[in-house]
């Protein structure tokens, strides 16, 4: 069967790179800066909407599309997002995963417009490594939650959605976790300085080298009534651990198109069994 595809370029780690890649966000209007370990390579992205014979899921591919129509909120008001939007995201993740308990702990608004301090991220990544997935939970969540679910399954999920209508530029591409060769993973260092909060964040994420066996997907024409659930970490090693992902340019987009504006909300989900 012929699927609809986008031929584009993605930001991989170069095959001959032997050093630790570095990504830097100034925290101001500038785009991300990358070390020389990064390079753009040609890739084909399949439109998942044209693949009726596959049911994409968090536990197999590492990503999953669902309907989501939360109440209106000013997404540029961080306090308002935490006060109302977080609880709706928690309810969504709990329902989709069948989890016992879900905690939303952080979010990022990305806007491809002048004056934004977080633009769409043009580098293939997973937000965590095998070590930092647990470390982030321990640093962000209450000790009573961690103690209650100690030894139980814990999953990190990002809930990503458009906050400005249909996505016409810079959608997200996702790698099917089943097509990932672990030998291609590279630990990268990331630095971010927030001009609004003064936060100086330093961390480690996964980047990846290109492999012809990798399978990439995206969902065309995503709008604000949909949400993408993206797995970042899972203590159950029998399931997909995460979904590498990145923004990428559509062949039809141009500088005059409507910039993408989106919110990604980070959660941890816990299971009694």
Short mmCIF file of N, CA, C and O in Angstrom, two decimals, residues 33-131:
data_model
loop_
_atom_site.label_atom_id
_atom_site.label_comp_id
_atom_site.label_asym_id
_atom_site.label_seq_id
_atom_site.Cartn_x
_atom_site.Cartn_y
_atom_site.Cartn_z
N UNK A 33 21.20 26.65 19.51
CA UNK A 33 22.53 26.50 18.95
C UNK A 33 22.99 25.06 19.16
O UNK A 33 22.75 24.47 20.22
N UNK A 34 23.66 24.49 18.14
CA UNK A 34 24.07 23.09 18.19
C UNK A 34 25.57 22.96 17.95
O UNK A 34 26.16 23.70 17.16
N UNK A 35 26.16 21.98 18.64
CA UNK A 35 27.56 21.69 18.39
C UNK A 35 27.71 21.03 17.01
O UNK A 35 26.72 20.62 16.39
N UNK A 36 28.94 20.90 16.55
CA UNK A 36 29.20 20.36 15.21
C UNK A 36 28.87 18.88 15.10
O UNK A 36 28.98 18.30 14.01
N UNK A 37 28.48 18.25 16.20
CA UNK A 37 28.11 16.84 16.15
C UNK A 37 26.81 16.63 15.39
O UNK A 37 26.52 15.51 14.96
N UNK A 38 26.02 17.68 15.24
CA UNK A 38 24.72 17.59 14.57
C UNK A 38 24.84 17.86 13.08
O UNK A 38 25.65 18.68 12.65
N UNK A 39 24.02 17.18 12.29
CA UNK A 39 23.97 17.41 10.86
C UNK A 39 22.62 16.98 10.31
O UNK A 39 22.02 16.01 10.80
N UNK A 40 22.12 17.69 9.31
CA UNK A 40 20.84 17.36 8.70
C UNK A 40 21.02 16.25 7.66
O UNK A 40 21.94 16.31 6.83
N UNK A 41 20.15 15.26 7.72
CA UNK A 41 20.16 14.14 6.77
C UNK A 41 18.76 13.96 6.19
O UNK A 41 17.75 14.19 6.87
N UNK A 42 18.70 13.52 4.94
CA UNK A 42 17.42 13.29 4.31
C UNK A 42 16.65 12.16 4.98
O UNK A 42 17.23 11.17 5.42
N UNK A 43 15.33 12.34 5.07
CA UNK A 43 14.49 11.32 5.69
C UNK A 43 13.09 11.39 5.10
O UNK A 43 12.66 12.43 4.58
N UNK A 44 12.40 10.27 5.17
CA UNK A 44 11.02 10.19 4.69
C UNK A 44 10.10 9.97 5.89
O UNK A 44 10.29 9.04 6.66
N UNK A 45 9.10 10.84 6.03
CA UNK A 45 8.18 10.79 7.16
C UNK A 45 6.81 10.35 6.64
O UNK A 45 6.24 10.99 5.76
N UNK A 46 6.28 9.29 7.19
CA UNK A 46 4.98 8.77 6.76
C UNK A 46 3.86 9.49 7.51
O UNK A 46 3.94 9.66 8.73
N UNK A 47 2.84 9.91 6.79
CA UNK A 47 1.65 10.49 7.42
C UNK A 47 0.86 9.36 8.07
O UNK A 47 0.29 8.51 7.37
N UNK A 48 0.82 9.33 9.38
CA UNK A 48 0.16 8.24 10.10
C UNK A 48 -1.33 8.16 9.80
O UNK A 48 -1.94 7.10 9.95
N UNK A 49 -1.92 9.26 9.35
CA UNK A 49 -3.34 9.22 9.01
C UNK A 49 -3.60 8.38 7.76
O UNK A 49 -4.74 7.98 7.50
N UNK A 50 -2.56 8.11 6.98
CA UNK A 50 -2.72 7.32 5.77
C UNK A 50 -2.35 5.85 5.99
O UNK A 50 -2.22 5.09 5.03
N UNK A 51 -2.20 5.46 7.27
CA UNK A 51 -1.81 4.08 7.60
C UNK A 51 -2.94 3.42 8.39
O UNK A 51 -2.88 3.32 9.62
N UNK A 52 -3.98 2.97 7.71
CA UNK A 52 -5.14 2.42 8.42
C UNK A 52 -4.90 1.05 9.05
O UNK A 52 -5.67 0.60 9.89
N UNK A 53 -3.83 0.37 8.65
CA UNK A 53 -3.60 -0.99 9.11
C UNK A 53 -2.73 -1.07 10.36
O UNK A 53 -2.36 -2.15 10.79
N UNK A 54 -2.39 0.10 10.95
CA UNK A 54 -1.57 0.11 12.16
C UNK A 54 -2.27 0.95 13.23
O UNK A 54 -2.70 2.07 12.96
N UNK A 55 -2.37 0.40 14.43
CA UNK A 55 -2.91 1.14 15.56
C UNK A 55 -1.73 1.58 16.42
O UNK A 55 -1.13 0.78 17.14
N UNK A 56 -1.36 2.85 16.32
CA UNK A 56 -0.20 3.36 17.03
C UNK A 56 -0.51 3.48 18.52
O UNK A 56 -1.56 3.99 18.91
N UNK A 57 0.42 3.01 19.35
CA UNK A 57 0.18 3.01 20.79
C UNK A 57 1.43 3.36 21.56
O UNK A 57 2.56 3.19 21.08
N UNK A 58 1.24 3.83 22.78
CA UNK A 58 2.36 4.18 23.65
C UNK A 58 3.24 2.99 23.97
O UNK A 58 4.46 3.11 24.07
N UNK A 59 2.63 1.83 24.13
CA UNK A 59 3.40 0.66 24.55
C UNK A 59 4.12 -0.04 23.41
O UNK A 59 5.00 -0.86 23.65
N UNK A 60 3.77 0.27 22.16
CA UNK A 60 4.45 -0.33 21.02
C UNK A 60 5.35 0.69 20.32
O UNK A 60 6.56 0.50 20.24
N UNK A 61 4.75 1.75 19.81
CA UNK A 61 5.53 2.75 19.08
C UNK A 61 6.10 3.84 20.00
O UNK A 61 7.08 4.50 19.67
N UNK A 62 5.43 4.07 21.14
CA UNK A 62 5.88 5.11 22.06
C UNK A 62 5.13 6.42 21.91
O UNK A 62 5.41 7.38 22.63
N UNK A 63 4.15 6.48 21.00
CA UNK A 63 3.35 7.69 20.83
C UNK A 63 1.92 7.29 20.46
O UNK A 63 1.68 6.21 19.93
N UNK A 64 0.99 8.20 20.75
CA UNK A 64 -0.42 7.88 20.56
C UNK A 64 -1.21 9.17 20.41
O UNK A 64 -1.04 10.12 21.18
N UNK A 65 -2.10 9.22 19.41
CA UNK A 65 -2.95 10.38 19.17
C UNK A 65 -4.30 10.17 19.82
O UNK A 65 -4.86 9.07 19.78
N UNK A 66 -4.85 11.24 20.42
CA UNK A 66 -6.16 11.15 21.03
C UNK A 66 -6.89 12.48 20.91
O UNK A 66 -6.27 13.52 20.65
N UNK A 67 -8.20 12.45 21.09
CA UNK A 67 -8.99 13.69 21.12
C UNK A 67 -8.83 14.35 22.48
O UNK A 67 -8.75 13.67 23.51
N UNK A 68 -8.82 15.68 22.49
CA UNK A 68 -8.66 16.40 23.75
C UNK A 68 -9.13 17.84 23.55
O UNK A 68 -8.56 18.58 22.76
N UNK A 69 -10.20 18.22 24.23
CA UNK A 69 -10.75 19.57 24.12
C UNK A 69 -10.86 20.19 25.51
O UNK A 69 -11.96 20.22 26.09
N UNK A 70 -9.77 20.65 26.06
CA UNK A 70 -9.78 21.24 27.40
C UNK A 70 -10.48 22.60 27.40
O UNK A 70 -10.74 23.19 26.35
N UNK A 71 -10.74 23.11 28.58
CA UNK A 71 -11.32 24.44 28.72
C UNK A 71 -10.32 25.50 28.29
O UNK A 71 -9.10 25.28 28.31
N UNK A 72 -10.81 26.66 27.92
CA UNK A 72 -9.93 27.73 27.45
C UNK A 72 -9.11 28.28 28.60
O UNK A 72 -9.58 28.39 29.73
N UNK A 73 -7.87 28.61 28.29
CA UNK A 73 -6.96 29.17 29.27
C UNK A 73 -5.94 30.03 28.53
O UNK A 73 -5.67 29.80 27.34
N UNK A 74 -5.38 31.00 29.19
CA UNK A 74 -4.31 31.81 28.62
C UNK A 74 -3.02 31.03 28.76
O UNK A 74 -2.44 30.94 29.85
N UNK A 75 -2.55 30.45 27.67
CA UNK A 75 -1.38 29.58 27.73
C UNK A 75 -0.09 30.33 28.01
O UNK A 75 0.92 29.70 28.33
N UNK A 76 -0.11 31.64 27.90
CA UNK A 76 1.07 32.43 28.23
C UNK A 76 1.11 32.81 29.71
O UNK A 76 2.07 33.41 30.18
N UNK A 77 0.04 32.48 30.43
CA UNK A 77 -0.04 32.71 31.87
C UNK A 77 0.28 31.40 32.58
O UNK A 77 -0.58 30.53 32.72
N UNK A 78 1.52 31.24 33.00
CA UNK A 78 1.97 29.98 33.57
C UNK A 78 1.15 29.57 34.79
O UNK A 78 0.80 28.39 34.95
N UNK A 79 0.80 30.53 35.63
CA UNK A 79 0.02 30.23 36.83
C UNK A 79 -1.37 29.71 36.46
O UNK A 79 -1.89 28.78 37.09
N UNK A 80 -1.98 30.29 35.44
CA UNK A 80 -3.31 29.86 35.01
C UNK A 80 -3.25 28.45 34.42
O UNK A 80 -4.15 27.64 34.65
N UNK A 81 -2.20 28.16 33.66
CA UNK A 81 -2.04 26.83 33.08
C UNK A 81 -1.93 25.79 34.19
O UNK A 81 -2.58 24.74 34.16
N UNK A 82 -1.12 26.09 35.21
CA UNK A 82 -0.95 25.15 36.32
C UNK A 82 -2.24 24.98 37.12
O UNK A 82 -2.55 23.88 37.60
N UNK A 83 -3.01 26.06 37.25
CA UNK A 83 -4.21 26.03 38.08
C UNK A 83 -5.36 25.24 37.47
O UNK A 83 -6.13 24.61 38.20
N UNK A 84 -5.46 25.26 36.15
CA UNK A 84 -6.62 24.60 35.54
C UNK A 84 -6.27 23.54 34.49
O UNK A 84 -6.84 22.46 34.46
N UNK A 85 -5.31 23.87 33.63
CA UNK A 85 -4.98 22.96 32.52
C UNK A 85 -4.32 21.68 33.01
O UNK A 85 -4.58 20.59 32.48
N UNK A 86 -3.46 21.78 34.03
CA UNK A 86 -2.76 20.61 34.52
C UNK A 86 -3.72 19.49 34.93
O UNK A 86 -3.49 18.32 34.64
N UNK A 87 -4.79 19.83 35.62
CA UNK A 87 -5.73 18.80 36.09
C UNK A 87 -6.42 18.11 34.93
O UNK A 87 -6.70 16.90 34.99
N UNK A 88 -6.69 18.83 33.84
CA UNK A 88 -7.31 18.22 32.67
C UNK A 88 -6.34 17.29 31.97
O UNK A 88 -6.73 16.22 31.48
N UNK A 89 -5.07 17.68 31.91
CA UNK A 89 -4.05 16.82 31.33
C UNK A 89 -3.89 15.56 32.16
O UNK A 89 -3.79 14.44 31.63
N UNK A 90 -3.86 15.70 33.46
CA UNK A 90 -3.74 14.54 34.35
C UNK A 90 -4.89 13.56 34.14
O UNK A 90 -4.67 12.33 34.06
N UNK A 91 -6.10 14.09 34.00
CA UNK A 91 -7.27 13.23 33.78
C UNK A 91 -7.17 12.51 32.44
O UNK A 91 -7.54 11.33 32.33
N UNK A 92 -6.68 13.21 31.42
CA UNK A 92 -6.53 12.59 30.10
C UNK A 92 -5.54 11.44 30.15
O UNK A 92 -5.82 10.34 29.65
N UNK A 93 -4.37 11.68 30.74
CA UNK A 93 -3.34 10.65 30.79
C UNK A 93 -3.81 9.46 31.63
O UNK A 93 -3.59 8.30 31.27
N UNK A 94 -4.47 9.73 32.73
CA UNK A 94 -4.97 8.66 33.59
C UNK A 94 -5.95 7.77 32.83
O UNK A 94 -5.89 6.54 32.90
N UNK A 95 -6.83 8.38 32.06
CA UNK A 95 -7.82 7.63 31.28
C UNK A 95 -7.16 6.84 30.16
O UNK A 95 -7.45 5.65 29.98
N UNK A 96 -6.25 7.47 29.42
CA UNK A 96 -5.64 6.81 28.26
C UNK A 96 -4.75 5.64 28.67
O UNK A 96 -4.69 4.63 27.98
N UNK A 97 -4.06 5.79 29.80
CA UNK A 97 -3.14 4.74 30.22
C UNK A 97 -3.76 3.75 31.20
O UNK A 97 -3.19 2.68 31.44
N UNK A 98 -4.90 4.12 31.80
CA UNK A 98 -5.46 3.29 32.85
C UNK A 98 -4.60 3.34 34.11
O UNK A 98 -4.50 2.35 34.85
N UNK A 99 -3.97 4.49 34.33
CA UNK A 99 -3.06 4.66 35.46
C UNK A 99 -3.82 4.87 36.76
O UNK A 99 -4.99 5.28 36.77
N UNK A 100 -3.14 4.60 37.86
CA UNK A 100 -3.73 4.81 39.18
C UNK A 100 -3.60 6.26 39.64
O UNK A 100 -4.48 6.78 40.33
N UNK A 101 -2.52 6.90 39.25
CA UNK A 101 -2.26 8.27 39.70
C UNK A 101 -1.38 8.97 38.68
O UNK A 101 -0.45 8.37 38.13
N UNK A 102 -1.67 10.24 38.39
CA UNK A 102 -0.91 11.03 37.42
C UNK A 102 -0.61 12.40 38.00
O UNK A 102 -1.49 13.04 38.61
N UNK A 103 0.61 12.85 37.81
CA UNK A 103 1.02 14.17 38.28
C UNK A 103 1.62 14.95 37.11
O UNK A 103 2.59 14.50 36.48
N UNK A 104 1.04 16.12 36.81
CA UNK A 104 1.64 17.05 35.85
C UNK A 104 2.59 17.95 36.61
O UNK A 104 2.22 18.52 37.65
N UNK A 105 3.81 18.11 36.11
CA UNK A 105 4.81 18.84 36.89
C UNK A 105 5.51 19.97 36.13
O UNK A 105 6.25 20.74 36.74
N UNK A 106 5.27 20.09 34.83
CA UNK A 106 6.01 21.09 34.07
C UNK A 106 5.36 21.26 32.71
O UNK A 106 4.64 20.37 32.23
N UNK A 107 5.60 22.40 32.06
CA UNK A 107 5.11 22.58 30.70
C UNK A 107 5.98 23.58 29.96
O UNK A 107 6.70 24.39 30.57
N UNK A 108 5.93 23.52 28.64
CA UNK A 108 6.65 24.45 27.77
C UNK A 108 5.72 24.89 26.65
O UNK A 108 5.07 24.05 26.02
N UNK A 109 5.67 26.18 26.42
CA UNK A 109 4.93 26.74 25.28
C UNK A 109 5.95 27.12 24.22
O UNK A 109 6.89 27.87 24.50
N UNK A 110 5.78 26.58 23.02
CA UNK A 110 6.68 26.89 21.91
C UNK A 110 5.92 27.68 20.86
O UNK A 110 4.83 27.29 20.44
N UNK A 111 6.52 28.79 20.42
CA UNK A 111 5.89 29.64 19.41
C UNK A 111 6.93 30.04 18.37
O UNK A 111 7.97 30.60 18.71
N UNK A 112 6.64 29.74 17.13
CA UNK A 112 7.58 30.07 16.06
C UNK A 112 7.42 31.49 15.58
O UNK A 112 7.32 31.74 14.38
N UNK A 113 7.39 32.43 16.55
CA UNK A 113 7.16 33.83 16.21
C UNK A 113 8.22 34.70 16.89
O UNK A 113 8.91 34.28 17.82
N UNK A 114 8.34 35.93 16.41
CA UNK A 114 9.28 36.88 16.98
C UNK A 114 8.95 37.12 18.46
O UNK A 114 7.79 37.28 18.84
N UNK A 115 9.99 37.14 19.29
CA UNK A 115 9.80 37.42 20.70
C UNK A 115 9.58 36.20 21.56
O UNK A 115 9.48 36.31 22.78
N UNK A 116 9.51 35.02 20.96
CA UNK A 116 9.33 33.80 21.74
C UNK A 116 10.68 33.31 22.24
O UNK A 116 11.67 33.34 21.51
N UNK A 117 10.71 32.84 23.49
CA UNK A 117 11.97 32.31 24.01
C UNK A 117 12.07 30.80 23.86
O UNK A 117 13.04 30.21 24.26
N UNK A 118 11.04 30.18 23.31
CA UNK A 118 11.09 28.75 23.01
C UNK A 118 10.46 28.51 21.64
O UNK A 118 9.23 28.58 21.49
N UNK A 119 11.30 28.25 20.65
CA UNK A 119 10.84 27.96 19.30
C UNK A 119 10.72 26.44 19.13
O UNK A 119 11.23 25.67 19.95
N UNK A 120 10.04 25.98 18.06
CA UNK A 120 10.03 24.54 17.78
C UNK A 120 11.44 23.97 17.77
O UNK A 120 12.38 24.61 17.28
N UNK A 121 11.60 22.79 18.34
CA UNK A 121 12.92 22.19 18.53
C UNK A 121 13.29 21.32 17.33
O UNK A 121 12.72 20.24 17.13
N UNK A 122 14.29 21.77 16.57
CA UNK A 122 14.72 21.07 15.37
C UNK A 122 15.89 20.14 15.65
O UNK A 122 16.92 20.20 14.99
N UNK A 123 15.75 19.29 16.64
CA UNK A 123 16.75 18.25 16.86
C UNK A 123 16.04 17.00 17.36
O UNK A 123 15.14 17.07 18.19
N UNK A 124 16.43 15.86 16.83
CA UNK A 124 15.81 14.60 17.26
C UNK A 124 16.24 14.34 18.69
O UNK A 124 17.43 14.37 19.02
N UNK A 125 15.26 14.05 19.54
CA UNK A 125 15.60 13.87 20.94
C UNK A 125 14.54 13.06 21.68
O UNK A 125 13.41 12.91 21.23
N UNK A 126 14.94 12.55 22.82
CA UNK A 126 14.03 12.13 23.87
C UNK A 126 14.42 12.94 25.09
O UNK A 126 15.61 13.14 25.36
N UNK A 127 13.45 13.40 25.85
CA UNK A 127 13.72 14.33 26.94
C UNK A 127 14.57 13.74 28.06
O UNK A 127 15.11 14.48 28.88
N UNK A 128 14.68 12.41 28.10
CA UNK A 128 15.39 11.74 29.19
C UNK A 128 16.28 10.63 28.65
O UNK A 128 16.06 10.11 27.57
N UNK A 129 17.26 10.27 29.46
CA UNK A 129 18.03 9.06 29.23
C UNK A 129 17.47 7.99 30.17
O UNK A 129 16.53 8.23 30.92
N UNK A 130 18.07 6.81 30.16
CA UNK A 130 17.60 5.76 31.06
C UNK A 130 17.80 6.14 32.52
O UNK A 130 17.06 5.68 33.40
N UNK A 131 18.77 6.99 32.79
CA UNK A 131 19.04 7.41 34.17
C UNK A 131 18.20 8.62 34.56
O UNK A 131 17.64 8.67 35.66
#
